[in-house]
PDB file of C-alpha atoms in Angstrom:
ATOM      1  CA  LEU A   1      89.565  94.926  98.887  1.00  0.00           C
ATOM      2  CA  ALA A   2      86.054  95.919  99.579  1.00  0.00           C
ATOM      3  CA  LYS A   3      83.151  94.148  97.440  1.00  0.00           C
ATOM      4  CA  THR A   4      81.055  96.418  95.268  1.00  0.00           C
ATOM      5  CA  THR A   5      77.535  96.002  94.154  1.00  0.00           C
ATOM      6  CA  GLN A   6      76.000  98.069  91.391  1.00  0.00           C
ATOM      7  CA  PRO A   7      73.122  97.705  88.971  1.00  0.00           C
ATOM      8  CA  ILE A   8      73.585  95.620  86.037  1.00  0.00           C
ATOM      9  CA  SER A   9      72.124  97.998  83.408  1.00  0.00           C
ATOM     10  CA  MET A  10      70.686 101.387  83.091  1.00  0.00           C
ATOM     11  CA  ASP A  11      68.931 102.976  80.264  1.00  0.00           C
ATOM     12  CA  SER A  12      68.613 106.812  79.590  1.00  0.00           C
ATOM     13  CA  TYR A  13      67.634 109.217  76.857  1.00  0.00           C
ATOM     14  CA  GLU A  14      70.038 111.984  75.689  1.00  0.00           C
ATOM     15  CA  GLY A  15      70.050 115.140  77.935  1.00  0.00           C
ATOM     16  CA  GLN A  16      68.950 113.348  80.911  1.00  0.00           C
ATOM     17  CA  GLU A  17      70.764 112.954  84.002  1.00  0.00           C
ATOM     18  CA  VAL A  18      72.081 109.260  84.871  1.00  0.00           C
ATOM     19  CA  ASN A  19      72.912 108.446  88.488  1.00  0.00           C
ATOM     20  CA  ILE A  20      74.583 104.888  89.281  1.00  0.00           C
ATOM     21  CA  THR A  21      74.592 103.778  92.802  1.00  0.00           C
ATOM     22  CA  CYS A  22      77.312 101.529  94.122  1.00  0.00           C
ATOM     23  CA  SER A  23      77.080  99.808  97.387  1.00  0.00           C
ATOM     24  CA  HIS A  24      80.166  99.087  99.452  1.00  0.00           C
ATOM     25  CA  ASN A  25      79.271  98.139 102.632  1.00  0.00           C
ATOM     26  CA  ASN A  26      82.586  96.809 103.889  1.00  0.00           C
ATOM     27  CA  ILE A  27      84.398  99.738 102.845  1.00  0.00           C
ATOM     28  CA  ALA A  28      87.685 100.484 105.023  1.00  0.00           C
ATOM     29  CA  THR A  29      88.596 103.680 106.814  1.00  0.00           C
ATOM     30  CA  ASN A  30      91.598 103.802 104.350  1.00  0.00           C
ATOM     31  CA  ASP A  31      89.723 103.071 101.102  1.00  0.00           C
ATOM     32  CA  TYR A  32      89.038 105.528  98.520  1.00  0.00           C
ATOM     33  CA  ILE A  33      86.246 105.136  95.602  1.00  0.00           C
ATOM     34  CA  THR A  34      87.093 105.197  91.959  1.00  0.00           C
ATOM     35  CA  TRP A  35      84.878 105.161  89.012  1.00  0.00           C
ATOM     36  CA  TYR A  36      86.105 104.006  85.529  1.00  0.00           C
ATOM     37  CA  GLN A  37      84.505 104.108  82.199  1.00  0.00           C
ATOM     38  CA  GLN A  38      84.960 101.569  79.489  1.00  0.00           C
ATOM     39  CA  PHE A  39      83.696 101.726  75.889  1.00  0.00           C
ATOM     40  CA  PRO A  40      83.446  98.506  73.629  1.00  0.00           C
ATOM     41  CA  SER A  41      86.938  97.363  72.575  1.00  0.00           C
ATOM     42  CA  GLN A  42      88.838  99.723  74.678  1.00  0.00           C
ATOM     43  CA  GLY A  43      90.505  99.671  77.979  1.00  0.00           C
ATOM     44  CA  PRO A  44      88.789 101.161  80.946  1.00  0.00           C
ATOM     45  CA  ARG A  45      89.339 104.973  81.554  1.00  0.00           C
ATOM     46  CA  PHE A  46      89.453 106.609  84.714  1.00  0.00           C
ATOM     47  CA  ILE A  47      86.424 108.995  85.581  1.00  0.00           C
ATOM     48  CA  ILE A  48      86.645 110.324  89.086  1.00  0.00           C
ATOM     49  CA  GLN A  49      87.829 109.540  92.596  1.00  0.00           C
ATOM     50  CA  GLY A  50      86.773 110.581  95.972  1.00  0.00           C
ATOM     51  CA  TYR A  51      86.848 109.722  99.872  1.00  0.00           C
ATOM     52  CA  LYS A  52      83.673 111.776 101.117  1.00  0.00           C
ATOM     53  CA  THR A  53      81.217 114.135 100.461  1.00  0.00           C
ATOM     54  CA  LYS A  54      81.106 115.457  96.872  1.00  0.00           C
ATOM     55  CA  VAL A  55      83.700 115.529  94.109  1.00  0.00           C
ATOM     56  CA  THR A  56      83.136 117.155  90.448  1.00  0.00           C
ATOM     57  CA  ASN A  57      85.256 117.446  87.520  1.00  0.00           C
ATOM     58  CA  GLU A  58      84.152 118.162  83.987  1.00  0.00           C
ATOM     59  CA  VAL A  59      83.003 114.727  83.361  1.00  0.00           C
ATOM     60  CA  ALA A  60      81.065 113.843  86.277  1.00  0.00           C
ATOM     61  CA  SER A  61      80.149 114.190  90.024  1.00  0.00           C
ATOM     62  CA  LEU A  62      80.656 111.617  92.641  1.00  0.00           C
ATOM     63  CA  PHE A  63      78.378 111.768  95.880  1.00  0.00           C
ATOM     64  CA  ILE A  64      79.402 109.841  99.115  1.00  0.00           C
ATOM     65  CA  PRO A  65      77.362 109.957 102.158  1.00  0.00           C
ATOM     66  CA  ALA A  66      78.846 110.321 105.497  1.00  0.00           C
ATOM     67  CA  ASP A  67      78.767 106.637 106.390  1.00  0.00           C
ATOM     68  CA  ARG A  68      80.480 106.057 102.956  1.00  0.00           C
ATOM     69  CA  LYS A  69      78.736 102.543 102.539  1.00  0.00           C
ATOM     70  CA  SER A  70      77.516 103.770  99.180  1.00  0.00           C
ATOM     71  CA  SER A  71      78.516 106.117  96.611  1.00  0.00           C
ATOM     72  CA  THR A  72      76.659 107.549  93.285  1.00  0.00           C
ATOM     73  CA  LEU A  73      78.215 108.631  90.112  1.00  0.00           C
ATOM     74  CA  SER A  74      76.282 111.225  88.407  1.00  0.00           C
ATOM     75  CA  LEU A  75      76.508 111.998  84.773  1.00  0.00           C
ATOM     76  CA  PRO A  76      75.028 115.141  83.564  1.00  0.00           C
ATOM     77  CA  ARG A  77      72.976 115.760  80.307  1.00  0.00           C
ATOM     78  CA  VAL A  78      74.363 112.276  78.844  1.00  0.00           C
ATOM     79  CA  SER A  79      74.787 111.977  75.332  1.00  0.00           C
ATOM     80  CA  LEU A  80      74.850 108.797  72.940  1.00  0.00           C
ATOM     81  CA  SER A  81      78.812 108.669  73.458  1.00  0.00           C
ATOM     82  CA  ASP A  82      78.325 108.113  77.040  1.00  0.00           C
ATOM     83  CA  THR A  83      76.864 104.569  76.310  1.00  0.00           C
ATOM     84  CA  ALA A  84      79.408 102.505  78.026  1.00  0.00           C
ATOM     85  CA  VAL A  85      80.185 100.277  81.043  1.00  0.00           C
ATOM     86  CA  TYR A  86      80.775 101.974  84.336  1.00  0.00           C
ATOM     87  CA  TYR A  87      82.794 100.448  87.138  1.00  0.00           C
ATOM     88  CA  CYS A  88      82.745 101.289  90.823  1.00  0.00           C
ATOM     89  CA  LEU A  89      86.108 100.261  92.521  1.00  0.00           C
ATOM     90  CA  VAL A  90      86.972 100.417  96.238  1.00  0.00           C
ATOM     91  CA  GLY A  91      90.758 100.440  97.311  1.00  0.00           C
ATOM     92  CA  GLN A  92      93.582 101.979  99.289  1.00  0.00           C
ATOM     93  CA  THR A  93      95.695 104.327  97.714  1.00  0.00           C
ATOM     94  CA  ASP A  94      98.550 102.604  99.400  1.00  0.00           C
ATOM     95  CA  SER A  95      97.595  99.449  97.831  1.00  0.00           C
ATOM     96  CA  TRP A  96      99.630 100.126  94.539  1.00  0.00           C
ATOM     97  CA  GLY A  97      96.456 100.212  92.520  1.00  0.00           C
ATOM     98  CA  LYS A  98      95.453  96.688  92.621  1.00  0.00           C
ATOM     99  CA  PHE A  99      91.857  96.923  91.424  1.00  0.00           C
ATOM    100  CA  GLN A 100      89.150  94.515  91.866  1.00  0.00           C
ATOM    101  CA  PHE A 101      86.717  95.101  88.963  1.00  0.00           C
ATOM    102  CA  GLY A 102      83.199  93.801  89.376  1.00  0.00           C
ATOM    103  CA  ALA A 103      80.732  93.437  86.440  1.00  0.00           C
ATOM    104  CA  GLY A 104      80.005  97.154  86.126  1.00  0.00           C
ATOM    105  CA  THR A 105      76.917  98.857  85.102  1.00  0.00           C
ATOM    106  CA  GLN A 106      75.887  98.919  81.364  1.00  0.00           C
ATOM    107  CA  VAL A 107      74.548 102.533  80.657  1.00  0.00           C
ATOM    108  CA  VAL A 108      72.920 102.732  77.192  1.00  0.00           C
ATOM    109  CA  VAL A 109      71.933 106.119  76.051  1.00  0.00           C
ATOM    110  CA  THR A 110      69.181 106.246  73.166  1.00  0.00           C
ATOM    111  CA  PRO A 111      67.997 109.498  71.232  1.00  0.00           C
TER     112      PRO A 111
ATOM    113  CA  GLU B   1     101.333 112.591  74.556  1.00  0.00           C
ATOM    114  CA  ALA B   2     100.995 108.815  73.478  1.00  0.00           C
ATOM    115  CA  GLY B   3      98.876 106.716  75.680  1.00  0.00           C
ATOM    116  CA  VAL B   4      99.554 103.129  76.661  1.00  0.00           C
ATOM    117  CA  THR B   5     100.170 100.691  73.660  1.00  0.00           C
ATOM    118  CA  GLN B   6      99.802  97.226  73.339  1.00  0.00           C
ATOM    119  CA  PHE B   7     100.744  94.744  70.633  1.00  0.00           C
ATOM    120  CA  PRO B   8      99.414  92.674  69.080  1.00  0.00           C
ATOM    121  CA  SER B   9      95.687  93.805  68.892  1.00  0.00           C
ATOM    122  CA  HIS B  10      94.687  90.254  68.313  1.00  0.00           C
ATOM    123  CA  SER B  11      96.549  87.179  68.359  1.00  0.00           C
ATOM    124  CA  VAL B  12      94.971  83.763  67.428  1.00  0.00           C
ATOM    125  CA  ILE B  13      97.214  80.679  68.492  1.00  0.00           C
ATOM    126  CA  GLU B  14      96.888  76.859  68.880  1.00  0.00           C
ATOM    127  CA  LYS B  15      96.868  75.240  72.125  1.00  0.00           C
ATOM    128  CA  GLY B  16     100.175  74.314  73.291  1.00  0.00           C
ATOM    129  CA  GLN B  17     101.779  77.563  71.303  1.00  0.00           C
ATOM    130  CA  THR B  18     103.547  80.361  72.906  1.00  0.00           C
ATOM    131  CA  VAL B  19     102.499  83.897  72.768  1.00  0.00           C
ATOM    132  CA  THR B  20     104.243  87.017  73.827  1.00  0.00           C
ATOM    133  CA  LEU B  21     102.405  90.081  74.513  1.00  0.00           C
ATOM    134  CA  ARG B  22     103.953  93.403  74.843  1.00  0.00           C
ATOM    135  CA  CYS B  23     102.907  96.601  76.533  1.00  0.00           C
ATOM    136  CA  ASP B  24     104.471 100.187  76.350  1.00  0.00           C
ATOM    137  CA  PRO B  25     103.425 102.304  78.965  1.00  0.00           C
ATOM    138  CA  ILE B  26     103.152 106.102  79.162  1.00  0.00           C
ATOM    139  CA  SER B  27     106.682 107.524  79.165  1.00  0.00           C
ATOM    140  CA  GLY B  28     107.677 108.464  82.784  1.00  0.00           C
ATOM    141  CA  HIS B  29     105.255 105.877  84.252  1.00  0.00           C
ATOM    142  CA  ASP B  30     106.911 103.642  86.849  1.00  0.00           C
ATOM    143  CA  ASN B  31     103.736 101.569  87.584  1.00  0.00           C
ATOM    144  CA  LEU B  32     102.741  99.117  85.216  1.00  0.00           C
ATOM    145  CA  TYR B  33     100.013  96.499  85.591  1.00  0.00           C
ATOM    146  CA  TRP B  34      98.513  93.564  83.734  1.00  0.00           C
ATOM    147  CA  TYR B  35      94.902  92.723  83.806  1.00  0.00           C
ATOM    148  CA  ARG B  36      92.781  90.162  81.871  1.00  0.00           C
ATOM    149  CA  ARG B  37      89.226  89.438  81.467  1.00  0.00           C
ATOM    150  CA  VAL B  38      88.370  85.977  80.138  1.00  0.00           C
ATOM    151  CA  MET B  39      85.169  85.188  78.338  1.00  0.00           C
ATOM    152  CA  GLY B  40      82.299  86.033  80.502  1.00  0.00           C
ATOM    153  CA  LYS B  41      84.125  86.958  83.417  1.00  0.00           C
ATOM    154  CA  GLU B  42      85.349  90.312  84.940  1.00  0.00           C
ATOM    155  CA  ILE B  43      88.585  91.939  84.666  1.00  0.00           C
ATOM    156  CA  LYS B  44      91.091  90.520  86.889  1.00  0.00           C
ATOM    157  CA  PHE B  45      94.175  91.770  88.311  1.00  0.00           C
ATOM    158  CA  LEU B  46      97.301  89.976  87.131  1.00  0.00           C
ATOM    159  CA  LEU B  47     100.380  91.609  88.369  1.00  0.00           C
ATOM    160  CA  HIS B  48     102.013  95.113  89.096  1.00  0.00           C
ATOM    161  CA  PHE B  49     105.666  96.339  88.136  1.00  0.00           C
ATOM    162  CA  VAL B  50     107.293  99.154  89.884  1.00  0.00           C
ATOM    163  CA  LYS B  51     109.927 100.114  87.388  1.00  0.00           C
ATOM    164  CA  GLU B  52     111.570  96.655  86.696  1.00  0.00           C
ATOM    165  CA  SER B  53     110.595  94.878  89.849  1.00  0.00           C
ATOM    166  CA  LYS B  54     107.574  92.846  90.450  1.00  0.00           C
ATOM    167  CA  GLN B  55     105.623  94.530  93.359  1.00  0.00           C
ATOM    168  CA  ASP B  56     102.496  92.078  93.195  1.00  0.00           C
ATOM    169  CA  GLU B  57     102.206  89.076  91.278  1.00  0.00           C
ATOM    170  CA  SER B  58      99.381  87.419  93.060  1.00  0.00           C
ATOM    171  CA  GLY B  59      97.091  87.489  90.329  1.00  0.00           C
ATOM    172  CA  MET B  60      98.939  85.293  87.933  1.00  0.00           C
ATOM    173  CA  PRO B  61      97.025  82.392  87.111  1.00  0.00           C
ATOM    174  CA  ASN B  62      99.889  79.593  87.246  1.00  0.00           C
ATOM    175  CA  ASN B  63     103.607  79.506  86.155  1.00  0.00           C
ATOM    176  CA  ARG B  64     102.554  79.110  82.523  1.00  0.00           C
ATOM    177  CA  PHE B  65     102.675  83.007  82.741  1.00  0.00           C
ATOM    178  CA  LEU B  66     105.760  84.802  82.866  1.00  0.00           C
ATOM    179  CA  ALA B  67     105.748  88.770  82.871  1.00  0.00           C
ATOM    180  CA  GLU B  68     109.040  90.602  82.705  1.00  0.00           C
ATOM    181  CA  ARG B  69     109.842  94.416  82.390  1.00  0.00           C
ATOM    182  CA  THR B  70     113.641  94.733  81.872  1.00  0.00           C
ATOM    183  CA  GLY B  71     114.946  98.194  82.057  1.00  0.00           C
ATOM    184  CA  GLY B  72     111.599  99.366  83.464  1.00  0.00           C
ATOM    185  CA  THR B  73     110.313 100.318  80.153  1.00  0.00           C
ATOM    186  CA  TYR B  74     108.139  98.205  78.186  1.00  0.00           C
ATOM    187  CA  SER B  75     106.861  94.661  79.551  1.00  0.00           C
ATOM    188  CA  THR B  76     105.948  91.480  77.916  1.00  0.00           C
ATOM    189  CA  LEU B  77     103.681  88.843  79.110  1.00  0.00           C
ATOM    190  CA  LYS B  78     104.308  85.276  77.743  1.00  0.00           C
ATOM    191  CA  VAL B  79     102.190  82.421  78.005  1.00  0.00           C
ATOM    192  CA  GLN B  80     103.745  79.155  77.326  1.00  0.00           C
ATOM    193  CA  PRO B  81     102.154  76.780  76.621  1.00  0.00           C
ATOM    194  CA  ALA B  82      98.787  78.508  75.936  1.00  0.00           C
ATOM    195  CA  GLU B  83      95.573  76.704  77.005  1.00  0.00           C
ATOM    196  CA  LEU B  84      92.001  77.162  75.710  1.00  0.00           C
ATOM    197  CA  GLU B  85      91.229  78.797  78.818  1.00  0.00           C
ATOM    198  CA  ASP B  86      93.611  81.577  78.417  1.00  0.00           C
ATOM    199  CA  SER B  87      91.615  83.000  75.695  1.00  0.00           C
ATOM    200  CA  GLY B  88      90.505  86.558  76.499  1.00  0.00           C
ATOM    201  CA  VAL B  89      91.458  90.202  76.589  1.00  0.00           C
ATOM    202  CA  TYR B  90      94.615  91.314  78.196  1.00  0.00           C
ATOM    203  CA  PHE B  91      95.025  94.713  79.410  1.00  0.00           C
ATOM    204  CA  CYS B  92      98.059  96.704  80.194  1.00  0.00           C
ATOM    205  CA  ALA B  93      97.929  99.854  82.289  1.00  0.00           C
ATOM    206  CA  SER B  94     100.310 102.247  83.878  1.00  0.00           C
ATOM    207  CA  SER B  95     100.221 104.962  86.379  1.00  0.00           C
ATOM    208  CA  GLN B  96     102.801 107.742  87.269  1.00  0.00           C
ATOM    209  CA  ASP B  97     103.433 107.312  91.120  1.00  0.00           C
ATOM    210  CA  PRO B  98     101.930 105.418  93.983  1.00  0.00           C
ATOM    211  CA  LYS B  99     100.007 108.710  95.093  1.00  0.00           C
ATOM    212  CA  THR B 100      97.993 108.606  91.830  1.00  0.00           C
ATOM    213  CA  ALA B 101      97.795 104.541  91.680  1.00  0.00           C
ATOM    214  CA  TYR B 102      94.137 105.022  91.287  1.00  0.00           C
ATOM    215  CA  GLU B 103      94.229 106.844  88.282  1.00  0.00           C
ATOM    216  CA  GLN B 104      95.517 104.231  85.676  1.00  0.00           C
ATOM    217  CA  TYR B 105      95.837 104.625  81.896  1.00  0.00           C
ATOM    218  CA  PHE B 106      94.605 101.452  80.140  1.00  0.00           C
ATOM    219  CA  GLY B 107      95.680 100.342  76.819  1.00  0.00           C
ATOM    220  CA  PRO B 108      93.224  99.047  74.353  1.00  0.00           C
ATOM    221  CA  GLY B 109      94.003  95.354  75.260  1.00  0.00           C
ATOM    222  CA  THR B 110      95.174  92.379  73.277  1.00  0.00           C
ATOM    223  CA  ARG B 111      92.647  89.929  72.323  1.00  0.00           C
ATOM    224  CA  LEU B 112      94.093  86.398  72.600  1.00  0.00           C
ATOM    225  CA  THR B 113      92.261  83.508  71.217  1.00  0.00           C
ATOM    226  CA  VAL B 114      93.335  79.976  71.924  1.00  0.00           C
ATOM    227  CA  THR B 115      91.984  77.321  69.613  1.00  0.00           C
TER     228      THR B 115
END
């Protein structure tokens, strides 16, 4: 399982775009990049997953450069309810979902 | 559709006692995972069931932990005897099939306190 590094915390104001970059220098060819969100007293929640280039859904966008050694989760126009811990996870889709969670990034959104 | 449920939400037991945690996955999800976060640490994988079979139990800390999934539906995680270092939050997650194993649905967790 590839090791990931992401900022410990990030602060933002409502309405701003938040970009969280995750480093995964040892990513393998078969590895995918997955992001989860966790609110206090809840289990993690899947946000988005990608392999390369750009992936977008109704919640976020995921940007992955050609070398795939990093990825950036972009949260557009955040609101107070986006305050949470965000985890970057790297693993193979055929590894049966054995995730290795890191410390995550605590995002705090203020008015 | 009901999500992953866990019972109890909180358990306080004394060192040496036994506790059994239960997880009900989303109906139809063959894959069931157990994770835990002990105090101040990161969420760690414990084991993975595919239906009633243990696919991967490499994260189980020791033989005081026993997980079962009889019939391939709900799962239980028993800790016997409990130690102080077992305190933490135990999460259960499920996913539909291997191709979507990256999208796991987590329960709210069971907070275990061993005194």
